[in-house]
Short mmCIF file of C-alpha atoms in Angstrom, two decimals:
data_model
loop_
_atom_site.label_atom_id
_atom_site.label_comp_id
_atom_site.label_asym_id
_atom_site.label_seq_id
_atom_site.Cartn_x
_atom_site.Cartn_y
_atom_site.Cartn_z
CA ASN A 176 72.85 165.62 270.32
CA ALA A 177 71.48 168.82 268.63
CA GLY A 178 68.39 169.42 270.93
CA VAL A 179 66.03 171.94 269.36
CA THR A 180 67.03 173.31 266.00
CA GLN A 181 65.40 176.37 264.44
CA THR A 182 65.71 177.83 260.95
CA PRO A 183 66.33 180.43 259.77
CA LYS A 184 68.36 182.44 262.40
CA PHE A 185 67.56 185.78 260.78
CA GLN A 186 64.89 186.94 258.27
CA VAL A 187 63.71 190.22 256.89
CA LEU A 188 60.27 190.44 255.28
CA LYS A 189 58.21 193.12 253.69
CA THR A 190 54.70 193.73 254.96
CA GLY A 191 52.33 191.23 253.42
CA GLN A 192 54.92 188.57 252.63
CA SER A 193 54.57 185.07 254.02
CA MET A 194 57.11 182.70 255.52
CA THR A 195 57.45 179.56 257.59
CA LEU A 196 59.73 179.15 260.60
CA GLN A 197 60.98 175.59 260.97
CA CYS A 198 61.66 173.74 264.21
CA ALA A 199 62.88 170.24 264.91
CA GLN A 200 63.78 168.38 268.14
CA ASP A 201 65.69 165.14 268.56
CA MET A 202 64.85 164.43 272.17
CA ASN A 203 61.63 162.36 271.49
CA HIS A 204 59.62 164.99 273.42
CA ASN A 205 55.76 164.96 273.01
CA SER A 206 55.19 168.68 273.63
CA MET A 207 56.41 171.55 271.45
CA TYR A 208 55.85 175.31 271.66
CA TRP A 209 56.26 178.55 269.77
CA TYR A 210 57.07 181.71 271.83
CA ARG A 211 57.78 185.25 270.82
CA GLN A 212 60.11 187.57 272.77
CA ASP A 213 59.65 191.29 272.76
CA PRO A 214 61.63 193.81 274.86
CA GLY A 215 60.04 194.33 278.30
CA MET A 216 57.40 191.70 277.70
CA GLY A 217 59.17 188.45 278.37
CA LEU A 218 58.16 185.36 276.47
CA ARG A 219 54.61 184.99 275.20
CA LEU A 220 53.16 181.74 273.96
CA ILE A 221 51.87 181.77 270.43
CA TYR A 222 50.80 178.08 269.96
CA TYR A 223 51.72 174.79 271.49
CA SER A 224 51.28 171.13 270.63
CA ALA A 225 50.83 168.67 273.44
CA SER A 226 51.35 165.68 271.21
CA GLU A 227 51.65 164.72 267.53
CA GLY A 228 48.43 165.64 265.75
CA THR A 229 47.18 168.26 268.28
CA THR A 230 47.72 172.06 268.46
CA ASP A 231 46.28 174.71 270.76
CA LYS A 232 46.32 178.50 270.80
CA GLY A 233 48.39 180.33 273.33
CA GLU A 234 48.31 183.93 274.53
CA VAL A 235 49.01 185.63 271.19
CA PRO A 236 47.91 183.36 268.28
CA ASN A 237 46.46 185.99 265.85
CA GLY A 238 48.28 186.23 262.54
CA TYR A 239 50.00 182.86 262.91
CA ASN A 240 49.32 179.25 262.03
CA VAL A 241 51.16 176.11 263.08
CA SER A 242 51.66 172.55 261.83
CA ARG A 243 52.81 169.59 263.87
CA LEU A 244 54.21 167.62 260.93
CA ASN A 245 55.36 164.69 263.09
CA LYS A 246 56.70 164.09 266.54
CA ARG A 247 59.99 165.90 265.67
CA GLU A 248 58.83 168.91 263.73
CA PHE A 249 56.62 171.92 264.59
CA SER A 250 56.46 174.80 262.12
CA LEU A 251 55.12 178.34 262.54
CA ARG A 252 53.68 180.23 259.50
CA LEU A 253 53.06 183.87 259.02
CA GLU A 254 50.56 184.20 256.11
CA SER A 255 50.74 188.02 255.72
CA ALA A 256 53.50 189.56 257.88
CA ALA A 257 52.90 192.81 259.68
CA PRO A 258 55.39 195.12 261.38
CA SER A 259 53.85 194.14 264.76
CA GLN A 260 55.22 190.60 264.13
CA THR A 261 58.82 191.95 264.27
CA SER A 262 60.23 189.88 267.22
CA VAL A 263 62.50 187.09 268.29
CA TYR A 264 60.80 183.73 267.93
CA PHE A 265 61.72 180.67 270.05
CA CYS A 266 60.67 177.13 269.50
CA ALA A 267 60.82 174.79 272.46
CA SER A 268 60.05 171.20 273.43
CA SER A 269 59.45 169.86 276.91
CA VAL A 270 59.57 166.80 279.15
CA LEU A 271 58.26 166.21 282.63
CA GLN A 272 61.26 166.25 284.86
CA GLY A 273 61.50 166.72 288.64
CA ALA A 274 59.08 169.40 289.83
CA GLY A 275 57.47 170.13 286.50
CA GLU A 276 57.62 170.49 282.72
CA LYS A 277 61.20 171.39 281.72
CA LEU A 278 61.40 173.44 278.50
CA PHE A 279 64.34 173.12 276.08
CA PHE A 280 64.61 176.16 273.79
CA GLY A 281 66.14 176.59 270.33
CA SER A 282 68.55 179.52 269.70
CA GLY A 283 65.78 181.76 268.19
CA THR A 284 64.89 183.41 264.92
CA GLN A 285 65.20 187.17 264.68
CA LEU A 286 62.45 188.39 262.37
CA SER A 287 62.09 191.98 261.09
CA VAL A 288 59.01 192.99 259.06
CA LEU A 289 59.46 196.27 257.24
CA GLY X 688 44.58 184.06 283.05
CA GLU X 689 47.79 184.16 284.99
CA ASN X 690 49.81 187.38 285.26
CA VAL X 691 53.47 187.35 286.42
CA GLU X 692 55.26 190.56 287.40
CA GLN X 693 59.03 190.58 287.78
CA HIS X 694 61.27 193.17 289.42
CA PRO X 695 63.78 194.73 288.97
CA SER X 696 64.07 195.00 285.17
CA THR X 697 67.81 195.63 285.47
CA LEU X 698 70.23 194.80 288.29
CA SER X 699 73.97 195.61 288.55
CA VAL X 700 76.08 194.01 291.36
CA GLN X 701 79.76 193.71 292.18
CA GLU X 702 81.35 190.34 291.75
CA GLY X 703 80.93 188.36 294.94
CA ASP X 704 77.82 190.21 296.10
CA SER X 705 74.36 188.63 296.24
CA ALA X 706 71.54 189.30 293.76
CA VAL X 707 67.86 188.90 294.38
CA ILE X 708 65.10 188.91 291.72
CA LYS X 709 61.46 188.99 292.81
CA CYS X 710 58.25 187.82 291.03
CA THR X 711 54.60 187.95 292.00
CA TYR X 712 51.83 185.94 290.40
CA SER X 713 48.05 186.49 290.24
CA ASP X 714 46.40 183.10 290.11
CA SER X 715 46.43 181.06 293.35
CA ALA X 716 45.88 177.94 291.27
CA SER X 717 49.55 178.18 289.98
CA ASN X 718 51.74 175.58 291.57
CA TYR X 719 54.89 175.35 289.50
CA PHE X 720 57.52 178.11 289.44
CA PRO X 721 60.63 177.67 287.26
CA TRP X 722 63.45 180.18 286.62
CA TYR X 723 65.21 180.45 283.25
CA LYS X 724 68.55 182.03 282.36
CA GLN X 725 69.12 183.46 278.92
CA GLU X 726 72.66 184.25 277.73
CA LEU X 727 73.22 186.59 274.81
CA GLY X 728 72.18 185.09 271.47
CA LYS X 729 70.77 181.93 273.05
CA GLY X 730 67.49 180.50 274.10
CA PRO X 731 66.49 180.42 277.78
CA GLN X 732 67.68 177.52 279.95
CA LEU X 733 66.12 176.18 283.06
CA ILE X 734 68.33 176.77 286.17
CA ILE X 735 66.03 175.97 289.06
CA ASP X 736 62.42 175.30 289.78
CA ILE X 737 60.00 174.76 292.73
CA ARG X 738 56.52 173.37 293.35
CA SER X 739 54.04 175.02 295.63
CA ASN X 740 54.37 172.36 298.35
CA VAL X 741 57.97 173.41 298.97
CA GLY X 742 59.02 176.71 300.53
CA GLU X 743 62.66 176.80 299.44
CA LYS X 744 65.01 174.98 297.14
CA LYS X 745 68.84 175.35 296.79
CA ASP X 746 71.32 174.35 294.11
CA GLN X 747 74.87 175.44 294.92
CA ARG X 748 74.94 179.26 294.61
CA ILE X 749 71.28 179.66 293.55
CA ALA X 750 68.09 179.33 295.62
CA VAL X 751 64.41 179.99 295.10
CA THR X 752 61.91 180.84 297.86
CA LEU X 753 58.19 180.73 297.56
CA ASN X 754 55.54 182.45 299.67
CA LYS X 755 52.27 180.91 298.53
CA THR X 756 50.14 183.03 300.86
CA ALA X 757 51.60 186.28 299.49
CA LYS X 758 51.82 184.83 295.89
CA HIS X 759 55.45 185.72 295.43
CA PHE X 760 58.68 183.86 294.73
CA SER X 761 62.30 185.02 294.51
CA LEU X 762 65.58 183.91 292.99
CA HIS X 763 68.70 184.38 295.17
CA ILE X 764 72.23 184.16 293.63
CA THR X 765 75.07 184.27 296.10
CA GLU X 766 78.82 184.97 295.45
CA THR X 767 77.99 186.26 292.01
CA GLN X 768 80.44 185.79 289.14
CA PRO X 769 80.78 187.49 285.78
CA GLU X 770 79.29 184.38 284.03
CA ASP X 771 76.11 184.99 285.99
CA SER X 772 75.50 188.03 283.73
CA ALA X 773 72.40 187.22 281.71
CA VAL X 774 68.69 187.85 281.52
CA TYR X 775 66.64 185.92 284.04
CA PHE X 776 62.99 184.99 283.65
CA CYS X 777 60.56 183.72 286.26
CA ALA X 778 57.49 181.84 285.22
CA ALA X 779 54.36 180.23 286.70
CA GLU X 780 52.16 177.39 285.60
CA MET X 781 48.84 176.03 286.66
CA ASP X 782 48.47 172.29 286.88
CA THR X 783 45.35 172.11 284.67
CA GLY X 784 46.71 169.61 282.14
CA ARG X 785 47.08 172.47 279.71
CA ARG X 786 50.78 173.06 279.66
CA ALA X 787 51.48 176.72 279.28
CA LEU X 788 54.03 178.73 281.31
CA THR X 789 53.42 182.40 281.85
CA PHE X 790 56.70 184.26 281.94
CA GLY X 791 57.69 187.47 283.70
CA SER X 792 59.21 190.31 281.76
CA GLY X 793 62.79 189.46 282.64
CA THR X 794 65.68 190.91 284.61
CA ARG X 795 68.99 191.84 283.05
CA LEU X 796 71.67 191.04 285.60
CA GLN X 797 75.12 192.60 285.16
CA VAL X 798 77.96 191.33 287.44
CA GLN X 799 80.82 193.86 287.45
CA PRO X 800 84.24 192.26 287.90
#
C-alpha cells in the first residue's frame, strides 16, 4: 500500500519556468491538500480539494494553480516560477478518524527556483 | 483566521528525560488539536490528537493537554528515546466544514543518548 506518492522528489527551476507537481493517493480519500514548508513557518496550506471536482484556496494560493484530475490525483502547477516559491511541497490526503480529520502526507518535493 | 504559536523552536533533552512543547491558538472556535511528527526526509505523521471537549489524552509515552479557557495545548513526551528526535508540529482546526488545519512553526527535538 503506497499511501500518498509525490513526484518529483527534487526539482531546480529558473525564474519564469513552469512545472507541475504530481500527487496520487491509493487510500480512496475524498480530501486532498497541497502545503508548502518553509523554515520557521511550519506548514502553510496552498490549495485543497474536499472532493473530486472541487478545489478551494488556502492561506497562500498566489502563483499556483491546482487540478483535481480524479479521486486519486491532485496536481499543483507553477505557471511562472519565482525565487519566493523555493520551498518543500507536501501533498496530503485525509480521512475522518477518531477525534478529527487525519492527514496522510507524501514524502515531499524539494523545489529550488534560481 | 486562526493563528497558532509554538514554543520552543528547538529543544534538547537527555535520553530518559521528559519533553514538553507548548502551543497557543487565537480563535476560540477551534476545537480540534492534532500533533504531527516529522522525521528527516519524510512527511509529517499524526501521533496524537484531542478535541475541545476533552482536557487530556494519553497514548503510552505521549500525552496532550488542552486548556480551552487559556487557548493553549501542550505535548508531553516522557522517558524520551533517541528515536523521538524529530520536528513536532501542533495544529488547530475550526469545525466549520471547511477542512483546513493551521500549523505551528515546529519544534526540533533532539534527544541526546
